[in-house]
């Protein structure tokens, strides 16, 4: 049984839901998002809750997976338009730093050139310090993907730990060569 799909989603924090056929449109104080439901999943609104149903998910593994996935995606949409999502990155290394100007990220990461990264639409980039990057937005997938792209410019080194890492990421360093 899909235990995730059976849970109702509470609508609070000023979120408004519009259902038009298979399309779900959720708007709130931070913005609006839309999602197209899979064929086997149905959505109904009861009072201040969204309830998902799926016929035949007990026997079909694909329907069971889509049932839980659709519910998780819609819940992330509700959280995104009311609270929003945020990822923090740290720049570690001597001489590594950056600055953010009008949603354009300029990073000095030890290359011969500065790395310039424009923020995608719907993403807000900020740098309260020159070694800390904050990625914010209402779409959870887009926030995570943007943070991963920024981290990919200079992933943490296995020997010294230099590079861009998530603020909660633990790096296990390798031991260097020993002189025999």
CSV table of C-alpha atoms in Angstrom, one decimal, residues 3 7 12 21 25-26 34-35 40-41 50 52 72 83 87 92 113 116 118 129 149 156 158 168 172-173 178:
chain,number,residue,atom,x,y,z
A,3,UNK,CA,1.2,5.0,2.8
A,7,UNK,CA,-2.1,11.0,3.7
A,12,UNK,CA,-2.7,26.6,5.3
A,21,UNK,CA,-9.2,18.6,-15.0
A,25,UNK,CA,-2.5,25.2,-9.7
A,26,UNK,CA,-1.4,26.3,-6.2
A,34,UNK,CA,1.3,24.2,-11.5
A,35,UNK,CA,1.4,20.5,-11.9
A,40,UNK,CA,-4.3,7.1,-12.5
A,41,UNK,CA,-4.3,9.7,-9.7
A,50,UNK,CA,-6.3,17.8,-0.4
A,52,UNK,CA,-5.5,11.8,-3.3
A,72,UNK,CA,4.8,14.4,-2.5
A,83,UNK,CA,7.3,29.1,3.2
A,87,UNK,CA,19.9,25.8,0.4
A,92,UNK,CA,36.3,26.8,1.5
A,113,UNK,CA,39.1,33.3,-14.9
A,116,UNK,CA,29.9,33.8,-13.7
A,118,UNK,CA,23.2,33.9,-13.8
A,129,UNK,CA,29.5,36.9,3.4
A,149,UNK,CA,25.2,23.3,-10.4
A,156,UNK,CA,35.3,19.6,-2.4
A,158,UNK,CA,39.3,14.8,-1.2
A,168,UNK,CA,25.7,20.7,6.4
A,172,UNK,CA,36.0,12.9,4.9
A,173,UNK,CA,39.5,13.7,3.9
A,178,UNK,CA,53.7,9.3,3.5
